Coordinates of N, CA and C in Angstrom, one line a residue:
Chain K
X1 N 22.4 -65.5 41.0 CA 22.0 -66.8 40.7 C 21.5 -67.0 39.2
X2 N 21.1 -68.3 38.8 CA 21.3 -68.3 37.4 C 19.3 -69.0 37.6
X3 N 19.2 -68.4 36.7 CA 17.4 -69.0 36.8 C 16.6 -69.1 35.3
X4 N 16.1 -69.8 35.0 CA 15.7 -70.1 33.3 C 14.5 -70.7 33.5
X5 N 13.2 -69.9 32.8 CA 12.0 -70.8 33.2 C 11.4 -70.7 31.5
X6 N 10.4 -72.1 31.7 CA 9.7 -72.5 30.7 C 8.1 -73.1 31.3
X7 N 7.7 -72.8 30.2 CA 6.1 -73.4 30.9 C 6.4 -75.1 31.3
X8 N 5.6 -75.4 31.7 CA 5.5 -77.1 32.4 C 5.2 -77.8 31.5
X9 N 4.0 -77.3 30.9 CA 3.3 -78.3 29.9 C 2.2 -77.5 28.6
X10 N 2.7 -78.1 27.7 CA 1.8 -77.7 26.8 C 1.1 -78.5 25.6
X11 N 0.2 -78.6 25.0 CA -0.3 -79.3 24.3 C -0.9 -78.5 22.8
X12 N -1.2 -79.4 21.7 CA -1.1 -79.0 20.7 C -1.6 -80.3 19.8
X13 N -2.4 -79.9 18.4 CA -2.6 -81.1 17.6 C -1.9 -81.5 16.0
X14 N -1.7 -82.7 16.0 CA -1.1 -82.9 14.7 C -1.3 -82.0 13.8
X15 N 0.0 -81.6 12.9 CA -0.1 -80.5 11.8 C -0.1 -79.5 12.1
X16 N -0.1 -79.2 13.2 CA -0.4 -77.1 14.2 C 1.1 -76.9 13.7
X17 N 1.4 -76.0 14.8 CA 2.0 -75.0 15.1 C 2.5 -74.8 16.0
X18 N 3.7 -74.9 17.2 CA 3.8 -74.7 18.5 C 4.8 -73.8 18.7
X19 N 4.5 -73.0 20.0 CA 5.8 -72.4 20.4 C 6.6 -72.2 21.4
X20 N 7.7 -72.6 22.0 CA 7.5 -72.6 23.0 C 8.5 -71.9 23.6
X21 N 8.7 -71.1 24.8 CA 9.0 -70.4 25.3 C 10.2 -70.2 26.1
X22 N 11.4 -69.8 26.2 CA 12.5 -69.6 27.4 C 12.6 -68.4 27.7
X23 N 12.8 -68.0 28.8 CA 13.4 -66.7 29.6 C 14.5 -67.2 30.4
X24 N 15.5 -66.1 30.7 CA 17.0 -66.3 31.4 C 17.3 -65.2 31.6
X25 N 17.5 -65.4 33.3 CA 18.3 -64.6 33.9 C 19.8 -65.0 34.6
X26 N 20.9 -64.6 33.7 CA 21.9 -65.8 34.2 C 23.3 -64.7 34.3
X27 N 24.4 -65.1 35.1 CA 25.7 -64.3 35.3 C 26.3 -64.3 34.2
X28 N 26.2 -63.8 33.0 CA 26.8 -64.2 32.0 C 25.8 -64.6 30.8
X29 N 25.8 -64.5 29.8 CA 25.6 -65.4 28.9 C 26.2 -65.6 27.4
X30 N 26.4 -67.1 26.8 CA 27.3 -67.4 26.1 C 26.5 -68.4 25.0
X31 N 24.9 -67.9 24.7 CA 24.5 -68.9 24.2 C 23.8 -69.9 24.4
X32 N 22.7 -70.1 24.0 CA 21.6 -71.0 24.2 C 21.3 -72.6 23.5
X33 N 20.8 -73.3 23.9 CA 20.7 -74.7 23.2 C 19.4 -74.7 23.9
X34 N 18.5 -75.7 22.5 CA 17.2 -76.3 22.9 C 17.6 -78.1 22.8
X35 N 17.5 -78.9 23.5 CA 17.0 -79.9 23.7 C 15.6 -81.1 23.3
X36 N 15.5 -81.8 22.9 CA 14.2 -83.1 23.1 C 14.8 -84.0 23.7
X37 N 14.1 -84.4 24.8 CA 14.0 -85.8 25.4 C 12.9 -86.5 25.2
X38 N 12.6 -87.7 24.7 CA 11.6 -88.6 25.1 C 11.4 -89.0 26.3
X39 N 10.9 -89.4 26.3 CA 10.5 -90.3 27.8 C 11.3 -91.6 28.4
X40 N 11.9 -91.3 28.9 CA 12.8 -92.9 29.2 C 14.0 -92.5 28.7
X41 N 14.2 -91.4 27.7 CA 15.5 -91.8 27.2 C 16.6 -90.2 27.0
X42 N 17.5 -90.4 26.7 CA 18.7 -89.2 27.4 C 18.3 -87.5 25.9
X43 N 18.4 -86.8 26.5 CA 18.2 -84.9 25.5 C 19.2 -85.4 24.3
X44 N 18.8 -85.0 23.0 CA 19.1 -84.8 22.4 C 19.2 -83.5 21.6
X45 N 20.4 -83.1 21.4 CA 20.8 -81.8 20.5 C 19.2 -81.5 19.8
X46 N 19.1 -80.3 19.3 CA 18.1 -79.7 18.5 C 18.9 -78.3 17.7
X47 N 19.0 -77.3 18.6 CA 19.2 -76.2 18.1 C 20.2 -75.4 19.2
X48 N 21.0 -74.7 18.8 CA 21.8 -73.8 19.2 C 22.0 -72.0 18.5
X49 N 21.7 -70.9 19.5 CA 22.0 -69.7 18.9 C 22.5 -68.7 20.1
X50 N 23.4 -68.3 19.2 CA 24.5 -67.3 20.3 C 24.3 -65.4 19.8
X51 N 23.4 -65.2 18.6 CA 23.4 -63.9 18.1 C 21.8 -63.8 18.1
X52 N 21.5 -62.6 18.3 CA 19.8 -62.7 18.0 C 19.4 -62.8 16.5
X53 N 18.3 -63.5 16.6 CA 17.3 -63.8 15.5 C 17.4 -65.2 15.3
X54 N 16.5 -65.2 14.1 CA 15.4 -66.9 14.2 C 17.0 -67.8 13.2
X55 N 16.7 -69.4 13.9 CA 17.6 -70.1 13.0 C 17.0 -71.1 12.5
X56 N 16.6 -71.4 11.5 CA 15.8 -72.5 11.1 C 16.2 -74.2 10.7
X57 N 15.9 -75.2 11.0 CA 16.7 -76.3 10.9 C 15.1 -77.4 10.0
X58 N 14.3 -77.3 9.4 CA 13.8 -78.0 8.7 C 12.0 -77.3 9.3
X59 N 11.6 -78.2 9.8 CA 10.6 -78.5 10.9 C 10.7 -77.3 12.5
X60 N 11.9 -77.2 12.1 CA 12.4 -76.9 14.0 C 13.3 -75.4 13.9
X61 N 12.3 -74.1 14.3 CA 13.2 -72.8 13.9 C 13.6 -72.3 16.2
X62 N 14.2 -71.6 15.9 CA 15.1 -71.2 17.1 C 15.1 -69.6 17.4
X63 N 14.6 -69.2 17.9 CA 14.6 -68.0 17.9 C 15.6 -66.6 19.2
X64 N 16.3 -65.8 19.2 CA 16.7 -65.4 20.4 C 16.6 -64.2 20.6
X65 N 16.4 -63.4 21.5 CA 16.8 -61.9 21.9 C 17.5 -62.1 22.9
X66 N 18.6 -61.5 22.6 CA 19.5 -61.2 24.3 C 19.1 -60.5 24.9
X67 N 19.0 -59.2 24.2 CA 18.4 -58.0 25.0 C 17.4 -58.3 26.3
X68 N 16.7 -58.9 25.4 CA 15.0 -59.3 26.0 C 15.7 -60.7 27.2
X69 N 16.5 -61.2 27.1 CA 16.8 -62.3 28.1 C 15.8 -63.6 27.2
X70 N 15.6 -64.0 26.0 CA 14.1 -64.7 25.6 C 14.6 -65.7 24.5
X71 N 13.8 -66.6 24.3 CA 14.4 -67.5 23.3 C 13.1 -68.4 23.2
X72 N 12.7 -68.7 21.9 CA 11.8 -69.8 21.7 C 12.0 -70.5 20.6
X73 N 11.2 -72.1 21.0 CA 11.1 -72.6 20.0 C 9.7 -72.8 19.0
X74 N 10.0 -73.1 17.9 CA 8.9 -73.1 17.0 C 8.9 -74.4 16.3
X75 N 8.1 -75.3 16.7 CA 7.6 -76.8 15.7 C 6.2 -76.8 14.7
X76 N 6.8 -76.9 13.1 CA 5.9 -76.7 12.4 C 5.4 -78.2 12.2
X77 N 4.1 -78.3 11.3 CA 3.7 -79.4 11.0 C 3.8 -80.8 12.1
X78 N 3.6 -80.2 13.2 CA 3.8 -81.3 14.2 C 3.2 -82.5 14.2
X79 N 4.3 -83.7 14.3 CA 3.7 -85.0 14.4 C 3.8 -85.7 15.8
X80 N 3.0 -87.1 15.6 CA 2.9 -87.4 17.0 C 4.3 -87.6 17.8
X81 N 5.3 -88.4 17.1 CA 6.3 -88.6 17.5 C 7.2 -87.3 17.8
X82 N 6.6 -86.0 18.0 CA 7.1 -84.4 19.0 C 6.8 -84.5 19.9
X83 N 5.7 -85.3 20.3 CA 5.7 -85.3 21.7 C 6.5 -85.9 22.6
X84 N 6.8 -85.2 23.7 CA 8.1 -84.7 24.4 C 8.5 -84.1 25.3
X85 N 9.6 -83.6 26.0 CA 10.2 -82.5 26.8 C 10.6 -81.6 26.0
X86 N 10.6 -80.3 25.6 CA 12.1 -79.9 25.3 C 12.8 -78.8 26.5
X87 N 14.1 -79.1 26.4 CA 15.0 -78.5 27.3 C 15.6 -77.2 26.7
X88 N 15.3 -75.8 27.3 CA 16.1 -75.0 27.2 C 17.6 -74.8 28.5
X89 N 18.5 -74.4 27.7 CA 19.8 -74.4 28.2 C 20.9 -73.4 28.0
X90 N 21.2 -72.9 28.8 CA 22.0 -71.5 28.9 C 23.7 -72.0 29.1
X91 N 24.6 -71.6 28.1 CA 25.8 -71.5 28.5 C 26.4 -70.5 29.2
X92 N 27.3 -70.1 30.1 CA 27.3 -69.2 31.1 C 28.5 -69.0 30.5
X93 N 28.8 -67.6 30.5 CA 29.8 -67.1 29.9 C 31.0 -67.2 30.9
X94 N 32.6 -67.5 30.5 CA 33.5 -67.7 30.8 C 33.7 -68.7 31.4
X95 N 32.8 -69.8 31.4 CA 32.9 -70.9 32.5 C 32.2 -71.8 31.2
X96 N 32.5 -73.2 31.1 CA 32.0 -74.0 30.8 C 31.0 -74.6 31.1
X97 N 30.2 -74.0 31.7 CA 28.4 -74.2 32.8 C 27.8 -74.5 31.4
X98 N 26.7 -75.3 31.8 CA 25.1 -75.6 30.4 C 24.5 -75.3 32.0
X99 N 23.7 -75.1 32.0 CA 22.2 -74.7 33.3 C 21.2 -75.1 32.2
X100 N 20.2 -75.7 32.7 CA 18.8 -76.1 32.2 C 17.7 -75.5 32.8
X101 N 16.9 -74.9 31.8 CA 15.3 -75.0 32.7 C 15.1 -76.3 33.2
X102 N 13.6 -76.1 33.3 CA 13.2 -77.4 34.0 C 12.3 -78.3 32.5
X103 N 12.0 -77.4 31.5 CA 12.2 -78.2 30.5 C 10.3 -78.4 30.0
X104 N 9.8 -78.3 29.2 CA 8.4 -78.2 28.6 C 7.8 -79.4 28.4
X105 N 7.3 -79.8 28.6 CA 6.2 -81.6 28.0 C 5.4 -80.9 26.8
X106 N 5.6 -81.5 26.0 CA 4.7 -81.3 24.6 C 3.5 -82.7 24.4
X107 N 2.4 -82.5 24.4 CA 1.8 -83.7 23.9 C 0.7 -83.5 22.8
X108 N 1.6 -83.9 21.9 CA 0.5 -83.9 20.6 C -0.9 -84.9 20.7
X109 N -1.9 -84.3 20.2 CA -2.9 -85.4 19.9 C -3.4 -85.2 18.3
X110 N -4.0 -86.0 18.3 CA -4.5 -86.6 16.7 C -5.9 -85.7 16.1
Chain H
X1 N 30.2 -91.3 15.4 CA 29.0 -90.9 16.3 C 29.9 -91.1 17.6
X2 N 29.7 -89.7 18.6 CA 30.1 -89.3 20.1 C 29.2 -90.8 20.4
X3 N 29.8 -91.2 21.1 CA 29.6 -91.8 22.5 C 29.4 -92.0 23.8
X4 N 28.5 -91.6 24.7 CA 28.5 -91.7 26.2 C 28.1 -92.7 26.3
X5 N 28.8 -93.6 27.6 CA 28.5 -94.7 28.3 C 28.1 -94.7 29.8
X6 N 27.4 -94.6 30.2 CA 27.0 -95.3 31.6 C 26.5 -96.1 31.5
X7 N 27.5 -96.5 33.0 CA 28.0 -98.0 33.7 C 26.8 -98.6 33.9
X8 N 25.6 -98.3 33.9 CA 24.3 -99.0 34.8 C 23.2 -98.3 34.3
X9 N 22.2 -98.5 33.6 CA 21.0 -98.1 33.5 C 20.2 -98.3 35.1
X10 N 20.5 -98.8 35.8 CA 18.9 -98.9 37.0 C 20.1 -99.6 38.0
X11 N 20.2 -99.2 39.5 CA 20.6 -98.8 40.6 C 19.9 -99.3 41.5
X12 N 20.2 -100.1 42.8 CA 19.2 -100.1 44.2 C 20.7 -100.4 44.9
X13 N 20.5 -98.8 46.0 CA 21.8 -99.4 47.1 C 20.8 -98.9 48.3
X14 N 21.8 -99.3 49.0 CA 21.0 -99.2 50.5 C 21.9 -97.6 51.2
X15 N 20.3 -96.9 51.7 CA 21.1 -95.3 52.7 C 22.6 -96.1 53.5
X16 N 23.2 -95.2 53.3 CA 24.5 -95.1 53.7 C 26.0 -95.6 53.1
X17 N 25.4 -96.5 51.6 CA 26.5 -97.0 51.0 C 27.0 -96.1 50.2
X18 N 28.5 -96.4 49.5 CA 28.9 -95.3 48.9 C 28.9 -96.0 47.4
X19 N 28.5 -95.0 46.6 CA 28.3 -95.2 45.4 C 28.4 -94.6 44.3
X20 N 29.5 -95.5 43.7 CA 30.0 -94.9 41.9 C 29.1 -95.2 40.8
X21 N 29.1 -93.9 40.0 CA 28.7 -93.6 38.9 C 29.4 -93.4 37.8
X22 N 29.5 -94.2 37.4 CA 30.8 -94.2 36.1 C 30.2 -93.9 34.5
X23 N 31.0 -93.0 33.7 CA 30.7 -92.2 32.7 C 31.7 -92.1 31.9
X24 N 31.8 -92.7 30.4 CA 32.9 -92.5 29.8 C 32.3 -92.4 28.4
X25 N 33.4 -91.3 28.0 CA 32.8 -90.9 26.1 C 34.1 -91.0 25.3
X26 N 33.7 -91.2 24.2 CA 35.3 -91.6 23.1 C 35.7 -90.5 22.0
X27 N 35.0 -89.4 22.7 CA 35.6 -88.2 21.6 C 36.3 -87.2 21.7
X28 N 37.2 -87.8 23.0 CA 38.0 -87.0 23.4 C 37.9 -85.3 23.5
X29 N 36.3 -85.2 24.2 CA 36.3 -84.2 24.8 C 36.6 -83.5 26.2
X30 N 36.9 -82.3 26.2 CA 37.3 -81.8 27.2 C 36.4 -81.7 28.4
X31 N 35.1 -81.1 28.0 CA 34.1 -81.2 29.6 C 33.4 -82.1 29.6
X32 N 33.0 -82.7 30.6 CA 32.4 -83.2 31.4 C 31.6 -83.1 32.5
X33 N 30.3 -83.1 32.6 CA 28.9 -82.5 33.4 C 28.4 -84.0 33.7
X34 N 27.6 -83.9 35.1 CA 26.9 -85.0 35.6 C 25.8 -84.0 36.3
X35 N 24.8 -84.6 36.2 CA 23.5 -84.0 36.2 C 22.6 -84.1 36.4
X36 N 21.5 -84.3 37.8 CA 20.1 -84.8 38.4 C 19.1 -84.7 37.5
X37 N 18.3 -85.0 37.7 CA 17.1 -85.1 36.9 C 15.9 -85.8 37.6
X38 N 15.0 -84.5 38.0 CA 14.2 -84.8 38.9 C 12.8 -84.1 38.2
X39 N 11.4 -84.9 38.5 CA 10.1 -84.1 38.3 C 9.8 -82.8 38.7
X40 N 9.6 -81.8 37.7 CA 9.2 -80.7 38.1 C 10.5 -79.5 38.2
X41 N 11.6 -80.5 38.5 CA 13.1 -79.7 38.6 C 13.9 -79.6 37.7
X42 N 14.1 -80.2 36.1 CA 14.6 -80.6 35.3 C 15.9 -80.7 35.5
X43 N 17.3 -80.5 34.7 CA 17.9 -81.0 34.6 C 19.2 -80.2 35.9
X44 N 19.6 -80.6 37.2 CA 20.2 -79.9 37.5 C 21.7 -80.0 37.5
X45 N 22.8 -79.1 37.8 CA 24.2 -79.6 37.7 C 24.8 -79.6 39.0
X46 N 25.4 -81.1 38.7 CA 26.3 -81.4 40.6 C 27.4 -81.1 40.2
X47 N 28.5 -81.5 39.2 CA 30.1 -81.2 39.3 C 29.9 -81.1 37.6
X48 N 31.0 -80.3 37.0 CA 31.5 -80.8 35.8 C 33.0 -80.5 36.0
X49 N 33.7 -81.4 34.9 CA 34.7 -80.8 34.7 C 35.8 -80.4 33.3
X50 N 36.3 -79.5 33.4 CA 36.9 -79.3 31.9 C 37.8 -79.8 31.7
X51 N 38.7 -80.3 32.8 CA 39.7 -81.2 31.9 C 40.6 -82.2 33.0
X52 N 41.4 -83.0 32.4 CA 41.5 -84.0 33.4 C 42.1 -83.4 34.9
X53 N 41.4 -84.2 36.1 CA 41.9 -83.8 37.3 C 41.3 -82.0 37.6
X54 N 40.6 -81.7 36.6 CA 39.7 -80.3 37.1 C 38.5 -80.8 37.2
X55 N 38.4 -80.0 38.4 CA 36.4 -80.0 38.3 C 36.1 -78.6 39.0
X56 N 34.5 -78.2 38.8 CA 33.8 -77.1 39.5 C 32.7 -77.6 40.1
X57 N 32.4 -77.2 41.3 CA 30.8 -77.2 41.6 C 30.0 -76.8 40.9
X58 N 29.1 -77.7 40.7 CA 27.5 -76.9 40.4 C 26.4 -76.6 41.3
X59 N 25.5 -76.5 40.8 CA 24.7 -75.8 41.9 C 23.7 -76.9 42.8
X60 N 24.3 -77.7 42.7 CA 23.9 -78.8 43.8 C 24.8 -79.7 44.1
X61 N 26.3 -79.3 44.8 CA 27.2 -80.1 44.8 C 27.1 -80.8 46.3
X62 N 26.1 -80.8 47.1 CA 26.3 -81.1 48.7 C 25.9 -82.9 48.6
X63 N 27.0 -83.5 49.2 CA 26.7 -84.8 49.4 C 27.2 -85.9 48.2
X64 N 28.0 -85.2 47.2 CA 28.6 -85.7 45.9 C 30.0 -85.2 45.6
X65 N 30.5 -86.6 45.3 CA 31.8 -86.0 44.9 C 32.3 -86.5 43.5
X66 N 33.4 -86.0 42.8 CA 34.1 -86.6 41.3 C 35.2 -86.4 41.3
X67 N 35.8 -87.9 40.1 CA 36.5 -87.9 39.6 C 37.2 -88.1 38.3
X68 N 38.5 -87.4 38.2 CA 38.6 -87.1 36.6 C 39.8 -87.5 36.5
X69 N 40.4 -88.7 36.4 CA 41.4 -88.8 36.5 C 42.3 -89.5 35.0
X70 N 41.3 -89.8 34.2 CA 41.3 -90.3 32.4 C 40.4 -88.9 31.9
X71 N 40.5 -88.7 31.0 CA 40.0 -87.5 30.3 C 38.5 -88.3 29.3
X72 N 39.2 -89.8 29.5 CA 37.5 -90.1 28.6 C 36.2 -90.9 30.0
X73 N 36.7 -90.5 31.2 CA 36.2 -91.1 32.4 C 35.7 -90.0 33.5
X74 N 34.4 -90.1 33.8 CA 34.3 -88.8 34.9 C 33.3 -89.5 35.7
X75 N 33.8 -89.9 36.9 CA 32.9 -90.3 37.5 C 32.1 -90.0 38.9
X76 N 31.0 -90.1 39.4 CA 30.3 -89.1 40.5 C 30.1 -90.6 41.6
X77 N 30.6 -90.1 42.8 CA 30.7 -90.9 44.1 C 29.4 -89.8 44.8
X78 N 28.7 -91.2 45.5 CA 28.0 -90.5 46.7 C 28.4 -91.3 48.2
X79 N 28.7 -90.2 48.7 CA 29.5 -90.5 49.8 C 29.7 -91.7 50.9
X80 N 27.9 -91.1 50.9 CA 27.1 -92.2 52.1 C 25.8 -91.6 51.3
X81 N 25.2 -92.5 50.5 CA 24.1 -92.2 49.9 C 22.9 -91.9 51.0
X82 N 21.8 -91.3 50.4 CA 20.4 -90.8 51.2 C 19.6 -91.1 50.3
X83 N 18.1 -91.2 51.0 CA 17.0 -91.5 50.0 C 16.5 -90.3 49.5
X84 N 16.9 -89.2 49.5 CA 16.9 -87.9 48.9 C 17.7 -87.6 48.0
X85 N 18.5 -88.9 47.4 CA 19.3 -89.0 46.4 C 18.8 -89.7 45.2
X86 N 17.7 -90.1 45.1 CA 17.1 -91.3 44.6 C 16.4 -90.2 43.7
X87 N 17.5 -90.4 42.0 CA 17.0 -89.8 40.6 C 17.4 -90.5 40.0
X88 N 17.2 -89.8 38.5 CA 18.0 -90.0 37.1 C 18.7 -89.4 37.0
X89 N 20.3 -89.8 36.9 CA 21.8 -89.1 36.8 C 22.2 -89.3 35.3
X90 N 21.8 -88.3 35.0 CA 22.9 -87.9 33.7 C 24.0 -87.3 33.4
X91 N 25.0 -88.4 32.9 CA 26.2 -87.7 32.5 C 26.3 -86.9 30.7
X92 N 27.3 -86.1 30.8 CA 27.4 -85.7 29.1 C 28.4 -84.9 29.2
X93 N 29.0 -84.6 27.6 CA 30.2 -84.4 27.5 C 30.5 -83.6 26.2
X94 N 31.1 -82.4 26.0 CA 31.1 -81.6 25.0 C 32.6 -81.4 25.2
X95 N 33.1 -80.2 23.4 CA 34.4 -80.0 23.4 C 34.4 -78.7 24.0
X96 N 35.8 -78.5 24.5 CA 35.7 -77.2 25.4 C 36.1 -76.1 24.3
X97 N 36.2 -74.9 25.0 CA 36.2 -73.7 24.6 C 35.6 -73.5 23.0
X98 N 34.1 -74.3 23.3 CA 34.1 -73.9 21.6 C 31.8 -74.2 21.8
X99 N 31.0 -73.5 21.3 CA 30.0 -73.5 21.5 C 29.2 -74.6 20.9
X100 N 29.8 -75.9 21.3 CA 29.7 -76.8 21.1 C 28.4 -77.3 21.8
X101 N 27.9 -78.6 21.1 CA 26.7 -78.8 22.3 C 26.8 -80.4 22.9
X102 N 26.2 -80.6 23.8 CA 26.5 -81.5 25.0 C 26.2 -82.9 24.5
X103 N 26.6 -83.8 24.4 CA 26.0 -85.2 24.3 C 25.8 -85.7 25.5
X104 N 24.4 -86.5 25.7 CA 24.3 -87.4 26.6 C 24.3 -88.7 26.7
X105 N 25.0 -89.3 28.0 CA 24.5 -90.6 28.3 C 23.0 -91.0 28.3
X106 N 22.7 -92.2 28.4 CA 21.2 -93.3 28.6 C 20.3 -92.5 30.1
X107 N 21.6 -92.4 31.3 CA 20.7 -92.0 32.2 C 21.4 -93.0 32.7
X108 N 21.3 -93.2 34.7 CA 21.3 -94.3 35.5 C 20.2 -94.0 36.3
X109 N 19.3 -94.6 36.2 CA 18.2 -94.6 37.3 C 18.5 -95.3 39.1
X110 N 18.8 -93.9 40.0 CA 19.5 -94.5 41.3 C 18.0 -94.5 42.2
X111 N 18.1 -95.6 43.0 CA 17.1 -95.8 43.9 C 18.0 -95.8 45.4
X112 N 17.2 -95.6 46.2 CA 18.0 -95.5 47.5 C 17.3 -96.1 48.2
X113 N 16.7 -97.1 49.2 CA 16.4 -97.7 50.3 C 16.9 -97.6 51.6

């Protein structure tokens, strides 16, 4: 079976630091994607890594070990409008599968 | 800019009717995934498919079915709907054999009575 967990909820204050967490145990693997959803409205792309180590995209770094089964994300300088879901997601190797955790709530405060 | 469209933002059918979900994207990609979305459960997968007239189960395929019969159209039928069916269905759609990442639709918020 394919199983990916993330914490439920986490919180954090403007300008911090956050990080947040995936583990995967899956038939295969082919590569990881991180996710944001707001509230009400559909995941949008973030970050993707298929080789271990950190990938950085401005604000938003990606981190992976295969070995380890583990992947996190990292939000610097956080503002209010981070708060959020984000979705970890596993591609399943030789199959065209995305599997999701169940996905993190971020809520910044001021 | 990819495209997803679903047919219906917000849903109310009555248990036992059958009911389409219609999903269509204009970038001529190859897979296509439809996808529950429930509290506490996050995002789960009922069917996708990679290309036209294919599909696979996912890991909650009981009580749903699809179809692929346009390559920019994938749509999810529930048979005889239940009130155990009452989510947020997301469709989305990426290019195949390539580590591409998924675009999503708005969501259809289904209610069941």
């Amino acid at each position: 079976g394919q199983n990916i967990d993330q914490p439920t909820e986490m919180t954090a204050t403007e300008g911090a630091i956050v990080q947040i967490n995936c583990t995967y145990q899956t038939s295969g693997f082919n590569g990881l994607f991180w996710y944001q959803q707001h509230a009400g409205e559909a995941p949008t792309f973030l970050s993707y890594n298929v080789l271990d180590g950190l990938e950085e995209k401005g604000r938003f770094s990606s981190f992976l070990s295969r070995s380890k089964g583990y992947s996190y994300l990292l939000l610097k300088e956080l503002q209010m409008k981070d708060s959020a879901s984000y979705l970890c997601a596993v591609k399943i190797k030789n199959t065209d599968k995305l599997i999701f955790g169940t996905g993190t709530r971020l809520q910044v405060f001021p | 800019d990819v495209k997803v469209t679903q047919s219906s933002r917000y849903l109310v059918k009555r248990t036992g009717e059958k009911v389409f979900l219609e999903c269509v994207q204009d970038m001529d990609h190859e897979n296509m995934f439809w996808y529950r979305q429930d509290p506490g459960l996050g995002l789960r997968l009922i069917y996708f498919s990679y290309d036209v007239k294919m599909k696979e189960k996912g890991d909650i395929p009981e009580g749903y079915s699809v179809s692929r019969e346009k390559k920019e159209r994938f749509s999810l039928i529930l048979e005889s709907a239940s009130t155990n069916q009452t989510s947020m269905y997301l469709c989305a759609s990426r290019l195949g054999s390539m580590n591409t990442e998924a675009f999503f639709g708005q969501g259809t918020r289904l209610t069941v009575v």
